[in-house]
Short mmCIF file of C-alpha atoms and ligand atoms in Angstrom, two decimals:
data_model
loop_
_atom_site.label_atom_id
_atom_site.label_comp_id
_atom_site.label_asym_id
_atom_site.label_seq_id
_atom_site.Cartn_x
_atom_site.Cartn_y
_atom_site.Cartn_z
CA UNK A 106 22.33 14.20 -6.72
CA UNK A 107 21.42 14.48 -10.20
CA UNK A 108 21.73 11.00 -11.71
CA UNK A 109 21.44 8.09 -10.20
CA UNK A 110 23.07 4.58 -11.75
CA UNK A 111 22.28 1.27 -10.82
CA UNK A 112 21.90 -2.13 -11.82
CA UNK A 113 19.04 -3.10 -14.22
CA UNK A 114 15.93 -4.05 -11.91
CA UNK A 115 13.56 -6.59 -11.87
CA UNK A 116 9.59 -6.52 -11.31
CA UNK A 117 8.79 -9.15 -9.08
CA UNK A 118 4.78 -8.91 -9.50
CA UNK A 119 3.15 -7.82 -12.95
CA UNK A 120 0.42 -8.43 -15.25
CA UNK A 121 0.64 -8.18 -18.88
CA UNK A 122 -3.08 -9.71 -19.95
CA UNK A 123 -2.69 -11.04 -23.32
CA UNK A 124 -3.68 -11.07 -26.92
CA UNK A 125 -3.98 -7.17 -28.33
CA UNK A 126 -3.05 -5.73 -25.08
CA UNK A 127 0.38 -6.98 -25.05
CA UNK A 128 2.16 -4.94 -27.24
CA UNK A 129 0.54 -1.80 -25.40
CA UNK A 130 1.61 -2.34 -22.08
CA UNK A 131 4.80 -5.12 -22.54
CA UNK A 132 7.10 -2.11 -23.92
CA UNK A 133 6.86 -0.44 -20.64
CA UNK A 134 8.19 -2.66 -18.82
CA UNK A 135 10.57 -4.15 -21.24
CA UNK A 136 12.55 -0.65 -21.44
CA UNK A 137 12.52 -0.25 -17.27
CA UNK A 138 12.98 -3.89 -15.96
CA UNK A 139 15.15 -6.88 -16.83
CA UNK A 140 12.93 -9.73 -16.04
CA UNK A 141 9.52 -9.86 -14.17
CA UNK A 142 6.98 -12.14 -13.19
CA UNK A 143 3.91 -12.85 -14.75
CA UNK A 144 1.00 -13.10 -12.98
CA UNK A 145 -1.17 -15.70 -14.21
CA UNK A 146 -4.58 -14.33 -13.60
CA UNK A 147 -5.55 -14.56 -17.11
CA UNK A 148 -9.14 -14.92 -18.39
CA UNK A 149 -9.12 -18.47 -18.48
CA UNK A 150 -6.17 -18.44 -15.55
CA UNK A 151 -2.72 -19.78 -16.65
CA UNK A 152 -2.94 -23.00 -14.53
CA UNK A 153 -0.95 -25.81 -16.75
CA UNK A 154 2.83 -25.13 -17.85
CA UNK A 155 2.28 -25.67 -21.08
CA UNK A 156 -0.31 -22.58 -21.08
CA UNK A 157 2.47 -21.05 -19.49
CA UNK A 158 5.05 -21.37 -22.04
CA UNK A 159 2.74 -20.76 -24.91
CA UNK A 160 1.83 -17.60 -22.91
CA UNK A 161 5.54 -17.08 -22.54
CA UNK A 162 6.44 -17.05 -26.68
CA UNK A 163 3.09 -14.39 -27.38
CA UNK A 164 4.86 -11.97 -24.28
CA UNK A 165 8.17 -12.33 -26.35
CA UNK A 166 6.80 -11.63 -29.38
CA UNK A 167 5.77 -8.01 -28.23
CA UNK A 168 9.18 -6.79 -27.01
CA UNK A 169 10.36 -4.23 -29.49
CA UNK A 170 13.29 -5.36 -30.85
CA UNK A 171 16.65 -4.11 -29.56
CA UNK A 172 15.05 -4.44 -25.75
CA UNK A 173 16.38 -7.65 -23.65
CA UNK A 174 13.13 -8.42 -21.32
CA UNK A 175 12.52 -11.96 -19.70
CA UNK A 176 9.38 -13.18 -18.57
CA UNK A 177 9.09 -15.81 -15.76
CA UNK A 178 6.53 -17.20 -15.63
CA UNK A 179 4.35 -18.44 -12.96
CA UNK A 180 1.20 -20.78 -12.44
CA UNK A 181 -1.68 -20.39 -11.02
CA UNK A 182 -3.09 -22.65 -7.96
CA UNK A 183 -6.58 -24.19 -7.91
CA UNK A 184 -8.12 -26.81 -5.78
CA UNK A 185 -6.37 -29.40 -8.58
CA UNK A 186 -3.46 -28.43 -9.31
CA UNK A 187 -1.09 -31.94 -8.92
CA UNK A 188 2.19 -32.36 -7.66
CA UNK A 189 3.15 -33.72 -10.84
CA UNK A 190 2.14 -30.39 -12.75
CA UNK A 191 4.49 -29.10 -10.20
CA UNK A 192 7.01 -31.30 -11.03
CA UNK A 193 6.81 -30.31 -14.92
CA UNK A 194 6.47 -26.57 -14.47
CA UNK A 195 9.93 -26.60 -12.41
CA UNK A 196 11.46 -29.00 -14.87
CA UNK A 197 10.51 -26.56 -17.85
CA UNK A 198 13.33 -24.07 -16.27
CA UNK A 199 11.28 -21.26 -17.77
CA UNK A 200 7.96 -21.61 -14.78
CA UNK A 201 9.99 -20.14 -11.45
CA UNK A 202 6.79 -19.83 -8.91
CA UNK A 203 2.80 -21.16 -8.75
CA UNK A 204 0.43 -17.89 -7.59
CA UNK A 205 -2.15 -18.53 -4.62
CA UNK A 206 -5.06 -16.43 -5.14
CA UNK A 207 -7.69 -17.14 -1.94
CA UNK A 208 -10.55 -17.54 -4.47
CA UNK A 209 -12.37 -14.39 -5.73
CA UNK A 210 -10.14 -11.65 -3.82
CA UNK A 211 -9.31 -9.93 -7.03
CA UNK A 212 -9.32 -9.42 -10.53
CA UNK A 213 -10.07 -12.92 -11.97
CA UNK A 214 -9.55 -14.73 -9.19
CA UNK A 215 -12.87 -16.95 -9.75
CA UNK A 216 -10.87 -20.18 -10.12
CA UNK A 217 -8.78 -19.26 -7.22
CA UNK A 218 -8.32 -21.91 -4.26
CA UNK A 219 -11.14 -22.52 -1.71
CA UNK A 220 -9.32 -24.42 0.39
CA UNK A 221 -5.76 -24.57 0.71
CA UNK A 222 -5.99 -28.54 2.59
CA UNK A 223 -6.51 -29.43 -1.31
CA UNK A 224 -3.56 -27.87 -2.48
CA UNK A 225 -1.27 -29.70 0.13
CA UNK A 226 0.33 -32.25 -2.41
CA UNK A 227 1.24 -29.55 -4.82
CA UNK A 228 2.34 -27.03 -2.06
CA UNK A 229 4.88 -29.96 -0.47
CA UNK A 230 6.46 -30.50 -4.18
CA UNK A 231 6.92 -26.77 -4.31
CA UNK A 232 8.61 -26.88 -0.89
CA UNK A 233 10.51 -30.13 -2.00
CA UNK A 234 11.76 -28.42 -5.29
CA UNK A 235 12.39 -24.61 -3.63
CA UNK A 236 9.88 -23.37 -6.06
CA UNK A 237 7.97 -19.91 -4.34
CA UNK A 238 4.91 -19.78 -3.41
CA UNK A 239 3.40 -15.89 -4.32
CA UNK A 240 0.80 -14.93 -2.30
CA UNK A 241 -2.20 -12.67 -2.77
CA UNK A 242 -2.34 -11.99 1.08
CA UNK A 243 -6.26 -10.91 1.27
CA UNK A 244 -9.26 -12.88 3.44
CA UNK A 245 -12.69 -12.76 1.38
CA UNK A 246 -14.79 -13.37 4.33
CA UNK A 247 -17.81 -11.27 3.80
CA UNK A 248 -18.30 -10.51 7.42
CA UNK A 249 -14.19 -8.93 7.50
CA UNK A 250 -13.42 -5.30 6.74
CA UNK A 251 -11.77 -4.76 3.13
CA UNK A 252 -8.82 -2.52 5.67
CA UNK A 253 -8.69 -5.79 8.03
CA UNK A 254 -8.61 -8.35 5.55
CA UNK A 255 -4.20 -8.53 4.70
CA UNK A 256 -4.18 -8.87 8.73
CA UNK A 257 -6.51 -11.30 9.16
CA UNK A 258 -4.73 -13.56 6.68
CA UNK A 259 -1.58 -13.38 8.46
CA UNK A 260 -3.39 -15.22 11.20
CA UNK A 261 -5.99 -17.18 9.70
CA UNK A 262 -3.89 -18.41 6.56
CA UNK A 263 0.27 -17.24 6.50
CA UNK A 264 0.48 -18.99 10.11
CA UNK A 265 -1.01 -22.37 9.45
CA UNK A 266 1.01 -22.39 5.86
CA UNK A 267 3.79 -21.81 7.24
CA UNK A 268 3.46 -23.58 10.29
CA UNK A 269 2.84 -26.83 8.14
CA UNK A 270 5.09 -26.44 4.86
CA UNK A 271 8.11 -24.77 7.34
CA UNK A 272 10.73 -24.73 4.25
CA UNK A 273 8.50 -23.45 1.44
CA UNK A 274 9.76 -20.60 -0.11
CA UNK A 275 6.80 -18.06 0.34
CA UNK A 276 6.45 -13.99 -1.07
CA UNK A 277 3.75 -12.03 0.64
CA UNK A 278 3.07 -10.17 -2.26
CA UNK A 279 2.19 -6.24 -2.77
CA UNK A 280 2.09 -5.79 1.17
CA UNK A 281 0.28 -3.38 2.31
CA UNK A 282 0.22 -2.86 6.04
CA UNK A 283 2.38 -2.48 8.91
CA UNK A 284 1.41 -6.20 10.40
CA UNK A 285 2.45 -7.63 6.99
CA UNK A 286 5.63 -5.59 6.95
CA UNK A 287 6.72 -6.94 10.54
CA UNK A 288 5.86 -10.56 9.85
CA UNK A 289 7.67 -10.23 7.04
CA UNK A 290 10.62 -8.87 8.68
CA UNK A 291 10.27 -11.41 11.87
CA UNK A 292 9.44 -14.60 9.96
CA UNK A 293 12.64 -17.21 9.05
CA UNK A 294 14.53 -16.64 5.83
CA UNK A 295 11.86 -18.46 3.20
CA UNK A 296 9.36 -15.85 3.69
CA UNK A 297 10.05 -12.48 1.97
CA UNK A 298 7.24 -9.31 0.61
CA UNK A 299 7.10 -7.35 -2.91
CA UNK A 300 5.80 -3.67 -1.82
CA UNK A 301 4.45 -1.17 -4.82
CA UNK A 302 5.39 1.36 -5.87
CA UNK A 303 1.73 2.74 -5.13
CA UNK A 304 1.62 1.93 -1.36
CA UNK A 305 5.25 3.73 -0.67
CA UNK A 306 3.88 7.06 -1.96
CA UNK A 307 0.26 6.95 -1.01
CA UNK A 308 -2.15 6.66 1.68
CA UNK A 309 -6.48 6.11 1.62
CA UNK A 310 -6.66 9.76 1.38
CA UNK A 311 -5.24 10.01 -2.05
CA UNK A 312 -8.17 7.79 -3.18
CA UNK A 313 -10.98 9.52 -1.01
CA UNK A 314 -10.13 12.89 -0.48
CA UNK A 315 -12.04 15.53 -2.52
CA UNK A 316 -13.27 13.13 -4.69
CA UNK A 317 -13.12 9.45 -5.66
CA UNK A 318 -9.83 8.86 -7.45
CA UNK A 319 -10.29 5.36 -9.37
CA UNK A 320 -6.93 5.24 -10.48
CA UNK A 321 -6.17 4.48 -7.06
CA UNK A 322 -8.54 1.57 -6.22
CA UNK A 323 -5.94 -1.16 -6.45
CA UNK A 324 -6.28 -4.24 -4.04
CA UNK A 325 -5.26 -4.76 -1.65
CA UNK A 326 -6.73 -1.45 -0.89
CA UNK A 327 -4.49 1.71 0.27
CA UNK A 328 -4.24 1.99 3.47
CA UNK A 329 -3.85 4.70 6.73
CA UNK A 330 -0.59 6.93 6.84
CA UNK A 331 0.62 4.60 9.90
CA UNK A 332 0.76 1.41 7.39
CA UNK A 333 2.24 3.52 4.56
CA UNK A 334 5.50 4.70 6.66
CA UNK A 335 5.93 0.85 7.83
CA UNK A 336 6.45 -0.05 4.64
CA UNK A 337 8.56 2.84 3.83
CA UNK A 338 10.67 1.65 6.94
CA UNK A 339 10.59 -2.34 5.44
CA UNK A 340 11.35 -1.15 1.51
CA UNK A 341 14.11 1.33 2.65
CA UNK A 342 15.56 -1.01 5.94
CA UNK A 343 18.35 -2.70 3.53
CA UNK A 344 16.67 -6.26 4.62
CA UNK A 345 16.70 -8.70 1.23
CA UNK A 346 12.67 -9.24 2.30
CA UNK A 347 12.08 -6.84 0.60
CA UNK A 348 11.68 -6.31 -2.96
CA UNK A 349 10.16 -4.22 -5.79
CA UNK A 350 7.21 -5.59 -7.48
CA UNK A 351 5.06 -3.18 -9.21
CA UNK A 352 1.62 -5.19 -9.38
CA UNK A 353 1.31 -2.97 -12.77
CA UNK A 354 -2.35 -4.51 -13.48
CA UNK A 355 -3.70 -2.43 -16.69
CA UNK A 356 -7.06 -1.97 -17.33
CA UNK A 357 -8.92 0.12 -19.66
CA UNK A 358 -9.73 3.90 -18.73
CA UNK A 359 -13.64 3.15 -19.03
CA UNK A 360 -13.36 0.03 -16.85
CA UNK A 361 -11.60 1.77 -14.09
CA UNK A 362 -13.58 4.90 -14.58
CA UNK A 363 -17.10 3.21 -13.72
CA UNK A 364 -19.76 2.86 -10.81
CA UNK A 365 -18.21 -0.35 -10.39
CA UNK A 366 -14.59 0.32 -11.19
CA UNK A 367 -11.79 -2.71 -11.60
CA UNK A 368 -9.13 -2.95 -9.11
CA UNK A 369 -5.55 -2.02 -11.01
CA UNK A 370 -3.20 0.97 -10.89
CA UNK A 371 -0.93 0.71 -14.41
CA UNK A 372 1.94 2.60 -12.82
CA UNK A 373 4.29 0.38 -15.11
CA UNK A 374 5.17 3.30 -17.61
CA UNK A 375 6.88 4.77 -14.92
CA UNK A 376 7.52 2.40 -12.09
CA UNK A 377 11.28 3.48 -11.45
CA UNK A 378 10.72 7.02 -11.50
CA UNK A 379 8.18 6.20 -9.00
CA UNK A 380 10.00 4.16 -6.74
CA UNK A 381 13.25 6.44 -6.57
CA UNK A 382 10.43 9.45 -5.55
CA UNK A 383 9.45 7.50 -2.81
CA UNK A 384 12.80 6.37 -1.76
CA UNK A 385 14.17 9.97 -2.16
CA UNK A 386 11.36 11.57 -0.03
CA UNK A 387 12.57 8.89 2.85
CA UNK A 388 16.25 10.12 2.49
CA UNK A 389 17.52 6.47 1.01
CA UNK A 390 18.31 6.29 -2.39
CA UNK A 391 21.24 4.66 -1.93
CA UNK A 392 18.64 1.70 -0.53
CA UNK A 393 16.96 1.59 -3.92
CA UNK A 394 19.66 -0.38 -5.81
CA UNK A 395 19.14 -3.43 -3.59
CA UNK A 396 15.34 -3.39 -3.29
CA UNK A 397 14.76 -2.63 -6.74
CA UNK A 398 17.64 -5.06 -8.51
CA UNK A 399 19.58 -7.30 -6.03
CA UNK A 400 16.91 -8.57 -2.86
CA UNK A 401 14.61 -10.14 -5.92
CA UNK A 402 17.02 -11.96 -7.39
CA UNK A 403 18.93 -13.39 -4.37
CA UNK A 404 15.49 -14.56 -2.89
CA UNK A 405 14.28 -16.37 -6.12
CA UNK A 406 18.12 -17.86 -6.64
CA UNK A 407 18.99 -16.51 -9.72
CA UNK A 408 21.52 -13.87 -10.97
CA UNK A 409 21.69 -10.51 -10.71
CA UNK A 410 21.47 -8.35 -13.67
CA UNK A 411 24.65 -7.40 -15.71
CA UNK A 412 23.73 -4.19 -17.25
CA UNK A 413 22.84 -0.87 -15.31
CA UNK A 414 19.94 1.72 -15.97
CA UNK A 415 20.47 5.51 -15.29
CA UNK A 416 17.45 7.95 -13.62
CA UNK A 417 18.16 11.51 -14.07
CA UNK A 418 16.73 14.12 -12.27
CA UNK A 419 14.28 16.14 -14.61
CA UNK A 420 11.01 17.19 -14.97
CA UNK A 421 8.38 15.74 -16.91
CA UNK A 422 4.54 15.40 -16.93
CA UNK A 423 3.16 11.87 -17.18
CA UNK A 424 0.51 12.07 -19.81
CA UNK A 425 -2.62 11.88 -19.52
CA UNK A 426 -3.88 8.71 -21.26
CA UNK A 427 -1.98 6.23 -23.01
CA UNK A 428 -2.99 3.87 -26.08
CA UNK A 429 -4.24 0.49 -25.07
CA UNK A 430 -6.46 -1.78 -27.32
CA UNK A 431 -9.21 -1.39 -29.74
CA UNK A 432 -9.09 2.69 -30.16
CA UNK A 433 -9.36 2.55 -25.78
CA UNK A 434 -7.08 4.37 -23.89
CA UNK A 435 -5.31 3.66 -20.39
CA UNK A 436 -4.51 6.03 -18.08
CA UNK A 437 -1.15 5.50 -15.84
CA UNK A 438 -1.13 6.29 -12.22
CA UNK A 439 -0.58 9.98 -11.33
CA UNK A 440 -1.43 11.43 -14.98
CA UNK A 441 -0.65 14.44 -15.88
CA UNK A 442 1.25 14.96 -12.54
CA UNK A 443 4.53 15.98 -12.65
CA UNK A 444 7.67 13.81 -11.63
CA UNK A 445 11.37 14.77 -10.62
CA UNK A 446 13.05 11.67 -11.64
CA UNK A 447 13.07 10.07 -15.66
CA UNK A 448 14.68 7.13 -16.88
CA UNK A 449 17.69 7.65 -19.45
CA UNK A 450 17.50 5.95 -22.60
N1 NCD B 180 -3.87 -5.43 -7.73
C1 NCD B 180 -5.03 -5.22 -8.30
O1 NCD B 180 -5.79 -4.36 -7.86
N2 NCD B 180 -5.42 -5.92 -9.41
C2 NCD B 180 -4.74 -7.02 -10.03
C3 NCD B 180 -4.89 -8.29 -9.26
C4 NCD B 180 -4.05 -8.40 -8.02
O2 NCD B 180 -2.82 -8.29 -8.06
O3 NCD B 180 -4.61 -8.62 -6.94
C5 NCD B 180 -5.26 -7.18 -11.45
O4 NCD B 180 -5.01 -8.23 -12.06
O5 NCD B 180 -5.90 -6.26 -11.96
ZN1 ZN B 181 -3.04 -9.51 -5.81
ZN1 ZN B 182 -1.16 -8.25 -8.87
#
């Protein structure tokens, strides 16, 4: 096979930051992916719908011109977010899910929820109105092993959420073990997983092996070989659980190249290409089309895309760094390594 056609995708999990960053990492995704949404996880977080939309217009404002690229937007959950900020972010049409980020298990995740019993009023609206809840799926339990701490939330949090909301619309988001990927597949129909691109092709090792790789520190953190080929099985199974979201999380080459490096791998330059390697290395290509553009769509309840991207299979070195803001560079995951697949166009 030497090109490969199929509807324009959607990421399902991204961050853009703001201000002078977004026109260095916005036309990256614009020119792969249809829509995507926006994590909120902004310094301060994007927790009122009116921050959202004004968010929304400076995103908008750095597509190039000529590119069609739709943000959806999404809030983020604290202890006090009402029911009735619910209610206004679903009536804005342009606010399609509220983020749950257990707080401080990631990148500025400070104002993140402490207890999830104070969220209860909001989290009912959402199941009332069918709006998602995305979750970062992590434990911060000082006493739990960063490799234990996606399982442990399965019991100690998915169960009980589920268990009490049973109709909310919920995404595990960037799963990254095999207990994730077969609750996931198990659970009813309102429960459904983005998996990165980063977690298909990689295991720990790539991270710790002859040298510490911080390109590769991304939370949740990559896992053993078992976990990677379970979500290989879940991304490539044909189930509409499943979906592409890249968790593209930019940060600047001296930030992530530090004794105490940020957790982020910027694979969005790239995230197709990077996908259809790991799908072609499984043997299912022809299982990228609905994991990449239809099972995201369905799930959230809106249309699939019109318009179709081609990859073509060529050769071509990712470079090594990449401008980002204030003379600083970024570097994209797997620079300077060489890839078999590049998007047309
Ligand atoms: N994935 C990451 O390692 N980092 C994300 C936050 C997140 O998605 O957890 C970021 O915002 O940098
Ligand atoms: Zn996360
Ligand atoms: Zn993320």
């Amino acid at each position: 096979m030497t090109t490969l056609t199929l509807t324009r995708p959607d990421d399902w999990h991204l961050h853009l930051r703001d201000g002078a960053v977004l026109s260095a990492v916005v036309p990256a995704s614009a020119r792969q992916m249809g829509r995507a949404i926006i994590m909120p996880n902004l310094k301060p977080p994007v927790t009122t719908t009116e921050q959202a939309l004004a968010y929304r217009e400076r995103i908008l404002a750095a597509v190039p011109e000529g590119l069609d690229f739709e943000p959806l937007m999404t809030l983020y959950l604290t202890d006090r977010t009402t029911a009735d900020e619910i209610e206004r972010a679903h009536a804005s049409g342009l606010v399609h899910a509220v983020k749950l980020y257990p707080a401080g298990a990631t990148t500025n995740s400070d104002s993140g929820v402490t207890d999830l019993a104070k969220c209860d009023a909001a989290i009912a609206a959402m199941a009332r109105l069918g709006m998602p809840l995305l979750v970062h799926g992590e434990v911060t339990d000082a006493e739990i092993d960063i490799f234990d701490r996606e399982a442990v939330f399965i019991e100690r949090v998915m169960k009980p959420l589920l268990e009490r909301h049973p109709s909310l619309k919920v995404v595990f988001e960037h799963i990254t073990t095999a207990d994730a990927a077969a609750f996931v597949a198990e659970a009813p129909g309102n429960l459904a997983a983005t998996i990165t691109a980063h977690h298909l092709l990689f295991n720990r090792n790539r991270m710790l092996v002859g040298g510490i790789k911080p390109h590769y520190y991304c939370l949740p953190i990559l896992k053993r070989e078992r976990h990677r080929q379970a979500l290989i099985e879940a991304a490539t199974s044909g189930s509409g659980k499943f979906f592409l979201g890249t968790d593209s999380a930019p940060h600047a080459k001296g930030d992530k190249e530090s004794a105490c490096g940020c957790a982020g791998a910027y694979t969005a330059p790239a995230a197709l290409e990077l996908y259809a390697t790991a799908f072609e290395a499984a043997g299912a290509l022809e299982r990228l089309e609905g994991f990449a553009s239809h099972h995201g769509p369905d799930f959230y309840g809106l249309p699939r895309n019109t318009e179709t991207v081609t990859l073509q299979r060529e050769s071509w070195t990712l470079p090594e760094t990449l401008p980002y803001v204030g003379g600083e560079v970024i570097v994209p995951l797997q620079a300077g390594e060489t890839l078999d697949w590049k998007l047309k166009g």
